[in-house]
PDB file of C-alpha atoms and ligand atoms in Angstrom:
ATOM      1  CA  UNK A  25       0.000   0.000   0.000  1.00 53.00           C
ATOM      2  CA  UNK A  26       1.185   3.368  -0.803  1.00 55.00           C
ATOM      3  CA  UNK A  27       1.364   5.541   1.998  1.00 59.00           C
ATOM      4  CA  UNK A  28      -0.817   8.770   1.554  1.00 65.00           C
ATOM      5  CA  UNK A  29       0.321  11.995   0.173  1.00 84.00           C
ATOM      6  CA  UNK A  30       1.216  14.598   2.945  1.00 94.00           C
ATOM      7  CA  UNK A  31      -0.928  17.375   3.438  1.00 98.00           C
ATOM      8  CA  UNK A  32       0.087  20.835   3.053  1.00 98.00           C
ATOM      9  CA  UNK A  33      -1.312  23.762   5.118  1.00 98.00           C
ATOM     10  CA  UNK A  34      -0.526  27.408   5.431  1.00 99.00           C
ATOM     11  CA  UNK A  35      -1.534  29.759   8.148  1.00 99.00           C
ATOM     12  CA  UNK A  36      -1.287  33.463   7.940  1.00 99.00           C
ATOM     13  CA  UNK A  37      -0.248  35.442  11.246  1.00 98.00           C
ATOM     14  CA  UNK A  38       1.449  32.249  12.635  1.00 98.00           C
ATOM     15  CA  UNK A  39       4.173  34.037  14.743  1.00 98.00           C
ATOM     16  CA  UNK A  40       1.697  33.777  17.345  1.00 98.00           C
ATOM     17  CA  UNK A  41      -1.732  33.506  19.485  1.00 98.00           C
ATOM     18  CA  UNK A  42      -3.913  31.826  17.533  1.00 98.00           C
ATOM     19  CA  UNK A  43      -2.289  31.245  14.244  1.00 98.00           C
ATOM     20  CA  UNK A  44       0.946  29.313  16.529  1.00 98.00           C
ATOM     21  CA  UNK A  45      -2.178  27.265  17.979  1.00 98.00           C
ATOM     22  CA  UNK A  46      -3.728  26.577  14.543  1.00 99.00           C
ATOM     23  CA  UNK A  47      -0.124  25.788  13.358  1.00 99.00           C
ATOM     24  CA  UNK A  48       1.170  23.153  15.840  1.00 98.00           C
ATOM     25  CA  UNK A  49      -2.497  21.626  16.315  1.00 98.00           C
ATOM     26  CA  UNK A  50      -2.611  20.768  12.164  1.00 98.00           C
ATOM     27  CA  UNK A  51       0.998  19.860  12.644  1.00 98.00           C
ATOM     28  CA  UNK A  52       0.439  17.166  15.401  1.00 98.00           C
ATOM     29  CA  UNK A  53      -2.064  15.763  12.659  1.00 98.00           C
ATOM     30  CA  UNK A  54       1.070  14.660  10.227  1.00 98.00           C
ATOM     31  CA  UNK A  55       0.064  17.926   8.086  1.00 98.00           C
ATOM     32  CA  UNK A  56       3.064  19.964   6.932  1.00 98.00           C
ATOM     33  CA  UNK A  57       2.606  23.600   8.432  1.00 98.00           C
ATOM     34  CA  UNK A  58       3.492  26.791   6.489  1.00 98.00           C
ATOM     35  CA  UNK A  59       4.034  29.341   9.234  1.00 98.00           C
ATOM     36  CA  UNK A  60       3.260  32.443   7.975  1.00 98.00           C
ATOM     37  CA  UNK A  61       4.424  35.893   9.681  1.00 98.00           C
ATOM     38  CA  UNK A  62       5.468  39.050   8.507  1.00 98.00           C
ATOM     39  CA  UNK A  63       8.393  39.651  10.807  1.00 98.00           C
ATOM     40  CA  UNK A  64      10.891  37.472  10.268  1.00 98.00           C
ATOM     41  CA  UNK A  65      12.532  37.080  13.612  1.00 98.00           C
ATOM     42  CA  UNK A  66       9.457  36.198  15.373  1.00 98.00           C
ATOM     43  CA  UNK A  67       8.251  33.795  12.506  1.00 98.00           C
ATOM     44  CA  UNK A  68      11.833  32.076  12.758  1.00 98.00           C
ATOM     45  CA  UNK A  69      11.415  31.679  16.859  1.00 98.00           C
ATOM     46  CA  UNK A  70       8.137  30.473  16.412  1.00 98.00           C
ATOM     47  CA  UNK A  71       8.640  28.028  13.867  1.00 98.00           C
ATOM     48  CA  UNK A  72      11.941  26.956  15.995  1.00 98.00           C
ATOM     49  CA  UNK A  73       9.291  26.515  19.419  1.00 98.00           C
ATOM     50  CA  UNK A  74       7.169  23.900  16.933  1.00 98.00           C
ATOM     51  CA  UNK A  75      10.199  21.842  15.391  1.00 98.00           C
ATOM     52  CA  UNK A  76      11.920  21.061  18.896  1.00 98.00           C
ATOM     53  CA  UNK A  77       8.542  19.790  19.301  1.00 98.00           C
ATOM     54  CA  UNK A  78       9.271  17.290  16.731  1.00 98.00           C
ATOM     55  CA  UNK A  79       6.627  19.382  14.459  1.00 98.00           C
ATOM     56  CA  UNK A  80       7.428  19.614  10.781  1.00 98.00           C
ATOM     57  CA  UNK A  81       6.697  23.223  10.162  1.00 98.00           C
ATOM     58  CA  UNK A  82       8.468  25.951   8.569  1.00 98.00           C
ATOM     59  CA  UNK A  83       8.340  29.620   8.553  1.00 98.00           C
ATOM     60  CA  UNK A  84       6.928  31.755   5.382  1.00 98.00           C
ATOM     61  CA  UNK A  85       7.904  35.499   5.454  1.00 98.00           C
ATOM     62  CA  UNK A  86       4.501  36.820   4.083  1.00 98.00           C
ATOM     63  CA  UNK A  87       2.698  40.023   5.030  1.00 98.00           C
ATOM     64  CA  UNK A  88      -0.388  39.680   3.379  1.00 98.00           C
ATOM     65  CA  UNK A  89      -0.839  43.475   2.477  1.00 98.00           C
ATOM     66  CA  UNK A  90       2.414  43.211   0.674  1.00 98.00           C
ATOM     67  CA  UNK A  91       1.476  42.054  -2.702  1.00 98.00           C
ATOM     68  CA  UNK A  92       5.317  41.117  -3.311  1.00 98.00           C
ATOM     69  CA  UNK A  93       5.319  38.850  -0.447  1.00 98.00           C
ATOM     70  CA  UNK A  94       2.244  37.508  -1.530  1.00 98.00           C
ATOM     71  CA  UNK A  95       3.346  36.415  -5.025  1.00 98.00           C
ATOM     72  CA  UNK A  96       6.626  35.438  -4.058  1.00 98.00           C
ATOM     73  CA  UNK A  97       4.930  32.868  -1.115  1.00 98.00           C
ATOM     74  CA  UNK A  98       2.923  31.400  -3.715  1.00 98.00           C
ATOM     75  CA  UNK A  99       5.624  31.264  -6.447  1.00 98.00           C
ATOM     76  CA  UNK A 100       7.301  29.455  -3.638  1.00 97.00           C
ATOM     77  CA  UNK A 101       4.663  26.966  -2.322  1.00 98.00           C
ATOM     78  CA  UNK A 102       4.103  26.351  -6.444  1.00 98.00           C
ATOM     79  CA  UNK A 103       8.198  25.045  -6.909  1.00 97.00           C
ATOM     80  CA  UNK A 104       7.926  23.251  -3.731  1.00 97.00           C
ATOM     81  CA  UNK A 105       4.842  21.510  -3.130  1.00 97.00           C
ATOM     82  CA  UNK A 106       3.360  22.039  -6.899  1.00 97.00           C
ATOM     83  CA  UNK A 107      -0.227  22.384  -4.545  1.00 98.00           C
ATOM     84  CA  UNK A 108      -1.706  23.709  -1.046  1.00 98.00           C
ATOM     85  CA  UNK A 109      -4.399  21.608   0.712  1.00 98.00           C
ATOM     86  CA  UNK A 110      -5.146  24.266   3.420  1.00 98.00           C
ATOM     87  CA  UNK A 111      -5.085  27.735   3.673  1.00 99.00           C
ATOM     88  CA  UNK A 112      -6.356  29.162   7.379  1.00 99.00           C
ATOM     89  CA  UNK A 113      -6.624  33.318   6.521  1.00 99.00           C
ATOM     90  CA  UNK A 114      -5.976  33.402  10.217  1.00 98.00           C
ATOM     91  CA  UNK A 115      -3.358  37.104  10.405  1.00 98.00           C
ATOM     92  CA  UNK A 116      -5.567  39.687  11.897  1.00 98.00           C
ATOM     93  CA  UNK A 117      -5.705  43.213  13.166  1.00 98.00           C
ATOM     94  CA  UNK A 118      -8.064  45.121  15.335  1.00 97.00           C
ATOM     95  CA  UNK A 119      -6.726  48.947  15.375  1.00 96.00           C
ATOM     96  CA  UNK A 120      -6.366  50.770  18.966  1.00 94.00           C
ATOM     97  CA  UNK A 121      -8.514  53.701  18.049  1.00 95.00           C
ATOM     98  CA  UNK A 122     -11.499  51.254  17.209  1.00 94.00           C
ATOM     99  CA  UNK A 123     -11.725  49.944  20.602  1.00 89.00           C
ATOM    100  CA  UNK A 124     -14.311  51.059  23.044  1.00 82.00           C
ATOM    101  CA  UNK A 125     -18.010  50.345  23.376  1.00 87.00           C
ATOM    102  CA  UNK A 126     -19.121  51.983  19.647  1.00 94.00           C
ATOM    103  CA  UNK A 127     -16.107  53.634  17.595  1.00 95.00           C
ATOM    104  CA  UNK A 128     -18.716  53.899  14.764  1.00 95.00           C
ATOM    105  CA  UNK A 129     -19.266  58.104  15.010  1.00 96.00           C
ATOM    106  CA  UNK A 130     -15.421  58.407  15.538  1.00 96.00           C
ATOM    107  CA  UNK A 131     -13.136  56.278  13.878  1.00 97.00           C
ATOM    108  CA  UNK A 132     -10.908  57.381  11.245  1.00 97.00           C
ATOM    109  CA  UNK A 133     -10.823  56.711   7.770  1.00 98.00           C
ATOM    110  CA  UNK A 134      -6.931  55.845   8.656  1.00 97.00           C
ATOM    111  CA  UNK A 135      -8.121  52.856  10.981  1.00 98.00           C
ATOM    112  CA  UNK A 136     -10.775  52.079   9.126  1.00 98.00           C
ATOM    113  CA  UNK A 137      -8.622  51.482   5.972  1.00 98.00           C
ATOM    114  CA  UNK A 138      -5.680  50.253   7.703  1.00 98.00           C
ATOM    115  CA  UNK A 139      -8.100  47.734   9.054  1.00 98.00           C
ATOM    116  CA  UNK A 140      -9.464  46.313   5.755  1.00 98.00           C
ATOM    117  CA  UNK A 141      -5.873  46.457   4.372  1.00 98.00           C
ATOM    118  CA  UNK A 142      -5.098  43.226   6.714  1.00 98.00           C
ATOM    119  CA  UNK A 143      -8.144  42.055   7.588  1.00 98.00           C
ATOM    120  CA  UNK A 144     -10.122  42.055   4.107  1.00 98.00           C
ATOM    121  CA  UNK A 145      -7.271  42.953   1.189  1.00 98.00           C
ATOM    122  CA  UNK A 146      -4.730  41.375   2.165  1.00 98.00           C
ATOM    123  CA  UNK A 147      -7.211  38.057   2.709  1.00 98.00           C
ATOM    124  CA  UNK A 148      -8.636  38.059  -0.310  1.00 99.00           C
ATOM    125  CA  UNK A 149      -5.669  38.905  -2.669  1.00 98.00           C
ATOM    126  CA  UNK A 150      -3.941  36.327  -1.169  1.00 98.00           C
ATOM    127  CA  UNK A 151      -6.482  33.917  -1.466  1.00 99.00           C
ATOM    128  CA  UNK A 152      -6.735  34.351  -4.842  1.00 98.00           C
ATOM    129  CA  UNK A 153      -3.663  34.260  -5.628  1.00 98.00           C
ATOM    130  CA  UNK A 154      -3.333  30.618  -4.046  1.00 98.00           C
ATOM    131  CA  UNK A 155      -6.549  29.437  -5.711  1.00 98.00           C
ATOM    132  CA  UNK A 156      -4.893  27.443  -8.566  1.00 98.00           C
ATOM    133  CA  UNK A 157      -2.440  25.558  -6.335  1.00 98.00           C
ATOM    134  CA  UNK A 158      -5.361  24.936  -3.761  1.00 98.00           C
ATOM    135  CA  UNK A 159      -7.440  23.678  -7.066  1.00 98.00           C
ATOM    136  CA  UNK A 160      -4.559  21.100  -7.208  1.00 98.00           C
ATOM    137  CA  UNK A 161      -5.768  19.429  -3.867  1.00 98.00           C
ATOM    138  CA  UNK A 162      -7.341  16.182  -3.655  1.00 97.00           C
ATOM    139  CA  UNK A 163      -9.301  18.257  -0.948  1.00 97.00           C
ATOM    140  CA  UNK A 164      -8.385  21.544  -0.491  1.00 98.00           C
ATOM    141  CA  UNK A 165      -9.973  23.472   2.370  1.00 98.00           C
ATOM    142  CA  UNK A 166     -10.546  27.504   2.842  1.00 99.00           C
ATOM    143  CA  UNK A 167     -10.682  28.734   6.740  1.00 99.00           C
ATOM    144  CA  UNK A 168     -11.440  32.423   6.851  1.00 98.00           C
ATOM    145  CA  UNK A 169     -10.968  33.561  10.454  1.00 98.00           C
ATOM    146  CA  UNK A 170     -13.794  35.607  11.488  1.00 98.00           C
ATOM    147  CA  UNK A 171     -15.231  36.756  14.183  1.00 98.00           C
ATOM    148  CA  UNK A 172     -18.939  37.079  16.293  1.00 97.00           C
ATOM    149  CA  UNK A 173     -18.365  40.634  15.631  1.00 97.00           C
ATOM    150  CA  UNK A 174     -18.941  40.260  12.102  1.00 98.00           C
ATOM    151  CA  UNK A 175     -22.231  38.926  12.763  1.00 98.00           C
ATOM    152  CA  UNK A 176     -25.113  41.504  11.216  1.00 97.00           C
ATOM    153  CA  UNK A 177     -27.163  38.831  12.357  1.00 97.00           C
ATOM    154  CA  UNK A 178     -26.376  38.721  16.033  1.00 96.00           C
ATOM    155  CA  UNK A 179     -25.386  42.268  15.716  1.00 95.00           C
ATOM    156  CA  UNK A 180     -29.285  43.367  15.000  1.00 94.00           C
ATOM    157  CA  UNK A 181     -31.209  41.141  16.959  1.00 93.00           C
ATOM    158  CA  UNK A 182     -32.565  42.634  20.292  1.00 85.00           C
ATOM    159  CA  UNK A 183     -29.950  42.534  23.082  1.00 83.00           C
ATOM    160  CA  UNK A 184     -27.511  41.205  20.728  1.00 81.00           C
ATOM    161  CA  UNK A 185     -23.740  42.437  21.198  1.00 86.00           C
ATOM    162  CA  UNK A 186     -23.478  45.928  22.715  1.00 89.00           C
ATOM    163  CA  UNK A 187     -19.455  45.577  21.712  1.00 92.00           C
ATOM    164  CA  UNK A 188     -19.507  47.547  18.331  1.00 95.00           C
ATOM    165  CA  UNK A 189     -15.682  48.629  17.481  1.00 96.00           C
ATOM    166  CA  UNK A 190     -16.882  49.461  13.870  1.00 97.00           C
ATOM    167  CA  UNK A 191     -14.143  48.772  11.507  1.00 98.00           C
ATOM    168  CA  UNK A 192     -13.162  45.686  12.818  1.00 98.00           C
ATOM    169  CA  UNK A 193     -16.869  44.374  12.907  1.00 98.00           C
ATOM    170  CA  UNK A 194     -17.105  45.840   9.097  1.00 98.00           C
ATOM    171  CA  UNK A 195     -13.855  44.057   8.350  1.00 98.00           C
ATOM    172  CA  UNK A 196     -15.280  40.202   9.715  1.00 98.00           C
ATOM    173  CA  UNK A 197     -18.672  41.435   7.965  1.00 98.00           C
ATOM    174  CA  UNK A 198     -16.656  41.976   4.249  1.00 98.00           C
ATOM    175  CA  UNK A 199     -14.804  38.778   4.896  1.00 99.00           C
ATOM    176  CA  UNK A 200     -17.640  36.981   5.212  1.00 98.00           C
ATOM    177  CA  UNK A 201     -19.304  38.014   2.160  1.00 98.00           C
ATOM    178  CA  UNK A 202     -15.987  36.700   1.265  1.00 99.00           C
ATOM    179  CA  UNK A 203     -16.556  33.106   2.039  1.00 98.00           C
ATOM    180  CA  UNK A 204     -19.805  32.939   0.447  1.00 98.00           C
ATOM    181  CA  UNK A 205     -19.091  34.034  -2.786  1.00 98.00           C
ATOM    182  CA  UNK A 206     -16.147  32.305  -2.490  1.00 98.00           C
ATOM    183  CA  UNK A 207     -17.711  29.013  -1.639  1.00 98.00           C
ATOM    184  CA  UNK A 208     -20.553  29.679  -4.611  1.00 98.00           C
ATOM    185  CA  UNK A 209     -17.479  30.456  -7.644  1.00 98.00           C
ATOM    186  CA  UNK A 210     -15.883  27.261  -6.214  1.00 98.00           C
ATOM    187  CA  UNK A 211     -19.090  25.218  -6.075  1.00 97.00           C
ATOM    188  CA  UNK A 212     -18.664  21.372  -7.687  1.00 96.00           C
ATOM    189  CA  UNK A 213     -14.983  21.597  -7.023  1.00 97.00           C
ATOM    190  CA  UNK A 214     -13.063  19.957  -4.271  1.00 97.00           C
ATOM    191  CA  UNK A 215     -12.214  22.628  -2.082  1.00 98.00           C
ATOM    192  CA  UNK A 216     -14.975  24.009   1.000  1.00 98.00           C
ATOM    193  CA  UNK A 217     -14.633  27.395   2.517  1.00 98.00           C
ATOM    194  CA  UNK A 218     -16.011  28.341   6.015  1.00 98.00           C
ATOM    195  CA  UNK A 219     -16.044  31.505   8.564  1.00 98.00           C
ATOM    196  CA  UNK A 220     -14.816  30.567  11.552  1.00 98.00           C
ATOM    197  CA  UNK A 221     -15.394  32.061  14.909  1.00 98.00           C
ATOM    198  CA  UNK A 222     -12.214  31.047  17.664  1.00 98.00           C
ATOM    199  CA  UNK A 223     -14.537  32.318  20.446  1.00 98.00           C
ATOM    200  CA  UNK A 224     -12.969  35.721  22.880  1.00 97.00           C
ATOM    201  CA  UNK A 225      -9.182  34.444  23.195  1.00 98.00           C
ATOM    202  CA  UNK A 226      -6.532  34.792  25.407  1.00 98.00           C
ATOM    203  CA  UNK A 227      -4.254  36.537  23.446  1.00 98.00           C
ATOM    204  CA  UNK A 228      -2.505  39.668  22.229  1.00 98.00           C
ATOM    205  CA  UNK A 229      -5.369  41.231  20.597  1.00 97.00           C
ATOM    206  CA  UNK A 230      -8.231  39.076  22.960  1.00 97.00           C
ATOM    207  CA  UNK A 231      -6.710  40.527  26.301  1.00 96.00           C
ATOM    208  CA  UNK A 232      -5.955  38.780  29.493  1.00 97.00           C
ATOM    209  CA  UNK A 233      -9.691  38.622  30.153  1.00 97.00           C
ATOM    210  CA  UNK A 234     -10.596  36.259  27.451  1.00 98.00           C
ATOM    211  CA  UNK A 235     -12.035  32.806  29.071  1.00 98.00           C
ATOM    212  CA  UNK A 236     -10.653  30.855  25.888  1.00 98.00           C
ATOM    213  CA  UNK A 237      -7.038  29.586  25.723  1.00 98.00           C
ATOM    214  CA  UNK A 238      -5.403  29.560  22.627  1.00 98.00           C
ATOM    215  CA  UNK A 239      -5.271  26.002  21.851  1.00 98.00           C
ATOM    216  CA  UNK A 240      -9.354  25.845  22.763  1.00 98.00           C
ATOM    217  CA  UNK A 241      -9.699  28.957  20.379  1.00 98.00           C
ATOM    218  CA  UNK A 242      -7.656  27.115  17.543  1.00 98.00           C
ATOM    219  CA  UNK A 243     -10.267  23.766  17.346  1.00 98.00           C
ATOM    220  CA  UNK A 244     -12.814  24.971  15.274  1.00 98.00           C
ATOM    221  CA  UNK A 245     -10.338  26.337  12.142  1.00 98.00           C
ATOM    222  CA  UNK A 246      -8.580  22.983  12.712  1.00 98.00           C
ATOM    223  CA  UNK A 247     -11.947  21.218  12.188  1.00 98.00           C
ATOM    224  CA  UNK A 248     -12.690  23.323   9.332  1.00 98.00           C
ATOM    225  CA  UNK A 249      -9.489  23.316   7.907  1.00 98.00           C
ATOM    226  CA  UNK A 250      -9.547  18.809   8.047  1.00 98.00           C
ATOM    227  CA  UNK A 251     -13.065  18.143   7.454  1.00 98.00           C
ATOM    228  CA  UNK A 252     -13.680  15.344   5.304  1.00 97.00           C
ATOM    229  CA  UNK A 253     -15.832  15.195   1.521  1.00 96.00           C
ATOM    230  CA  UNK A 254     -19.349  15.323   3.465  1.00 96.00           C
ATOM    231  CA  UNK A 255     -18.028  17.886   5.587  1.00 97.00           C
ATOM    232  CA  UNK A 256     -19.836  21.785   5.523  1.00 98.00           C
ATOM    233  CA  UNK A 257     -19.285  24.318   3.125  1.00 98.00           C
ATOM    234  CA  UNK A 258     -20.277  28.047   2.639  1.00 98.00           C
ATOM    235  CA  UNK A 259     -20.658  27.732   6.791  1.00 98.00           C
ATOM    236  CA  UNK A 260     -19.601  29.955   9.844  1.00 98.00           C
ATOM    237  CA  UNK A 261     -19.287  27.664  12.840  1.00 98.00           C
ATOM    238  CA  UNK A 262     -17.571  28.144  16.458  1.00 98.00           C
ATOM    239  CA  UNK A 263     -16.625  24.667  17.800  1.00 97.00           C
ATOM    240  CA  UNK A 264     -19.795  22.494  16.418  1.00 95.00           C
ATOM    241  CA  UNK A 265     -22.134  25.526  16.607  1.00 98.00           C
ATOM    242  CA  UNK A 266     -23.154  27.003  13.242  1.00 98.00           C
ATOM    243  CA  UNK A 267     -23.775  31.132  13.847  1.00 98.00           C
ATOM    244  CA  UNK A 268     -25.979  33.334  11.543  1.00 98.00           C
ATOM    245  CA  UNK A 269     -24.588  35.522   9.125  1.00 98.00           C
TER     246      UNK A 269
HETATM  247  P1  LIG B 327      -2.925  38.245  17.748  1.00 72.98           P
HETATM  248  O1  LIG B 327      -2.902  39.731  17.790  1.00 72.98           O
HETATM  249  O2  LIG B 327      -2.342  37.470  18.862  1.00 72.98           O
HETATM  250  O3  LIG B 327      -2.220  37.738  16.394  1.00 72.98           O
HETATM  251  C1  LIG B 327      -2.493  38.338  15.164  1.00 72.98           C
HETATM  252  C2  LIG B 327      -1.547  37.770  14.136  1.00 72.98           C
HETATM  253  O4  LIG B 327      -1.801  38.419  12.872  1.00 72.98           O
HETATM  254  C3  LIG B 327      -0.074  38.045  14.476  1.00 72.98           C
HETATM  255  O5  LIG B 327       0.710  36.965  14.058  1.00 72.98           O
HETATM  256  C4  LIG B 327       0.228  39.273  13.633  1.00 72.98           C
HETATM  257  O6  LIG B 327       1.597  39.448  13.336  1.00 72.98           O
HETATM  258  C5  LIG B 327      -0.558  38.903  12.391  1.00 72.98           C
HETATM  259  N1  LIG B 327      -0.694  40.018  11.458  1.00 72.98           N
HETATM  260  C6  LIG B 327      -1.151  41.265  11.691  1.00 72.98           C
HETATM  261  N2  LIG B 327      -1.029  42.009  10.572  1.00 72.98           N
HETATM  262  C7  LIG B 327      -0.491  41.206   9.630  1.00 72.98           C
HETATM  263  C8  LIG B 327      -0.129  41.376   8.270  1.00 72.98           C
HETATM  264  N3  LIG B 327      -0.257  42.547   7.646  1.00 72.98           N
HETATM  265  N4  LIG B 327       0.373  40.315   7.591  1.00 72.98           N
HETATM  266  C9  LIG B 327       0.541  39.121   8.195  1.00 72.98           C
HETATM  267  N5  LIG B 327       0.244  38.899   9.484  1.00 72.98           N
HETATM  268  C10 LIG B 327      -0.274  39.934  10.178  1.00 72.98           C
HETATM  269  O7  LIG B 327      -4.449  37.882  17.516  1.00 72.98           O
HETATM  270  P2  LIG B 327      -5.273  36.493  17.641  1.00 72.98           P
HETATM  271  O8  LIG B 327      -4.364  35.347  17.567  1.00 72.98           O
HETATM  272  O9  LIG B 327      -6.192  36.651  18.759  1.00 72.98           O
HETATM  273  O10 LIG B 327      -6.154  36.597  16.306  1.00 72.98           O
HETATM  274  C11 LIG B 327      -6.069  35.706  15.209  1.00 72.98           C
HETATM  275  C12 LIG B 327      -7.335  35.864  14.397  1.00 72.98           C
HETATM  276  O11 LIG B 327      -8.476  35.508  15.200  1.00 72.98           O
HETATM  277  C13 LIG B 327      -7.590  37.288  13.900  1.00 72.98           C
HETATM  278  O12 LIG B 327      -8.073  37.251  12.581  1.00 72.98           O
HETATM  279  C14 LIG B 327      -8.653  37.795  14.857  1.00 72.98           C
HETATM  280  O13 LIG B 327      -9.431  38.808  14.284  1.00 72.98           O
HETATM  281  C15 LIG B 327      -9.458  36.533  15.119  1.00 72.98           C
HETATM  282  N6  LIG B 327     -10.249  36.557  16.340  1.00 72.98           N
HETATM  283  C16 LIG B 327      -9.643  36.614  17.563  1.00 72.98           C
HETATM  284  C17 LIG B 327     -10.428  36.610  18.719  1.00 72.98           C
HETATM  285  C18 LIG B 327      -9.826  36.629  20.083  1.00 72.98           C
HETATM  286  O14 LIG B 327     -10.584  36.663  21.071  1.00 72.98           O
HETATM  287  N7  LIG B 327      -8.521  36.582  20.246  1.00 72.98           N
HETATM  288  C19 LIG B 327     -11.907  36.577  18.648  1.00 72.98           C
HETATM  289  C20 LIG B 327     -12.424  36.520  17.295  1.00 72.98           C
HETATM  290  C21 LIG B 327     -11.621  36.492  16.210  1.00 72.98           C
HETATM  291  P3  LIG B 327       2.556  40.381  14.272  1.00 72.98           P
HETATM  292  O15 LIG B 327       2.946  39.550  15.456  1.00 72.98           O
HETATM  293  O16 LIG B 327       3.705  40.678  13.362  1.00 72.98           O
HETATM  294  O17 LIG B 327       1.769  41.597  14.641  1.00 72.98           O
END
């Protein structure tokens, strides 16, 4: 019996929280784990942490607002690997001037933008960019890492979230729209793409507070990112939970 070809993942915004999670968790499944980061010292260190774990990762320099970076990670990933089977759109920003209970009267265009730029552009460009190698997976999967927040669902239901920083929430909102027209164009093809909510996480941009560690916050993107041919597509789930729009 031939043994089965290895999997190959990549996770944006890997350096740490919960793209380091996402990383070593698909790693500790046999996958082999592209660890994205933009900083190159960090993504080193954090690849190092996962390989003296007996992990087979590697680090990826790749901002994903960088256009350069992005072509030259998939040029790369195309010589190497000749496909992708998972791609986690994990890398994520949440701007300081957003914070607070409702930044929608106040925030600038600056954050606003600066905000899509990562959490939207970036996404997407790359994304499409990686579409014909993911197209060469027996079973390519699509994780875009969303959030509650982006929920216009939850958001306008009565007594739904008070918690409104504006472009962040419009940011999740856009990259949903993402997933489901992504999901449609890619219909009757063997790659899925789902939203993912990691649930409030203790990390950088989750705060101290957060009741979530990072590995509990990485499950459902790992889920998403290994389900099998009957598993969901054109879905936004947090753990087993599937969340409105
Ligand atoms: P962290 O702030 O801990 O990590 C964010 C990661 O994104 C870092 O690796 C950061 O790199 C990277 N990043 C930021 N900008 C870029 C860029 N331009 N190019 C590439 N990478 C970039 O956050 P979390 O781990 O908590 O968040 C991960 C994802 O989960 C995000 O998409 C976030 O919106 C989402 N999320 C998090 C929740 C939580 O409670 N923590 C709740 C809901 C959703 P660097 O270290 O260089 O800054």
């Amino acid at each position: 019996m031939t043994e089965p070809e290895r999997r190959i993942a990549l996770v944006t915004g890997a350096n740490k929280g919960l793209g380091f999670e996402t990383s070593r968790q698909l790693a500790k499944m046999g996958i082999f784990v592209l660890m994205g980061s933009r900083n190159m010292t960090r993504g080193k260190a954090a690849a190092k942490e996962l390989q003296k774990e007996g992990l087979l990762v590697e680090f990826l320099q790749l901002d994903v607002t960088k256009p350069e970076q992005i072509s030259k990670a998939a040029a790369e990933i195309r010589k190497r690997y000749g496909k992708l089977d998972i791609l986690v759109n994990n890398a994520g920003k949440s701007a300081h001037e957003d914070h607070g209970r409702n930044s929608t009267a106040t925030v600038s265009s600056r954050a606003l933008r600066g905000t899509f730029e990562v959490n939207f552009f970036g996404l997407v460009e790359l994304t499409q960019r990686l579409l014909p190698l993911l197209r060469k997976s027996a079973a390519g999967r699509i994780v875009n890492v969303s959030s509650i927040l982006g929920s216009l669902a939850i958001h306008s239901r009565e007594g739904g979230m008070s918690y409104k920083p504006f472009a962040y929430d419009a940011s999740k909102t856009a990259v949903n729209t993402f997933t489901i027209h992504l999901a449609a164009a890619l219909a009757g093809t063997n790659i899925k793409v789902n939203s993912t909510h990691p649930g409030w996480v203790r990390t950088d941009m989750g705060g101290p507070n957060a009741p979530l560690t990072p590995s509990e916050g990485a499950e459902t993107a790992v889920r998403l990112a290994t389900v099998g041919p009957d598993g969901p597509t054109e879905k936004f789930f947090h753990g087993e939970e599937e969340l409105p729009w």
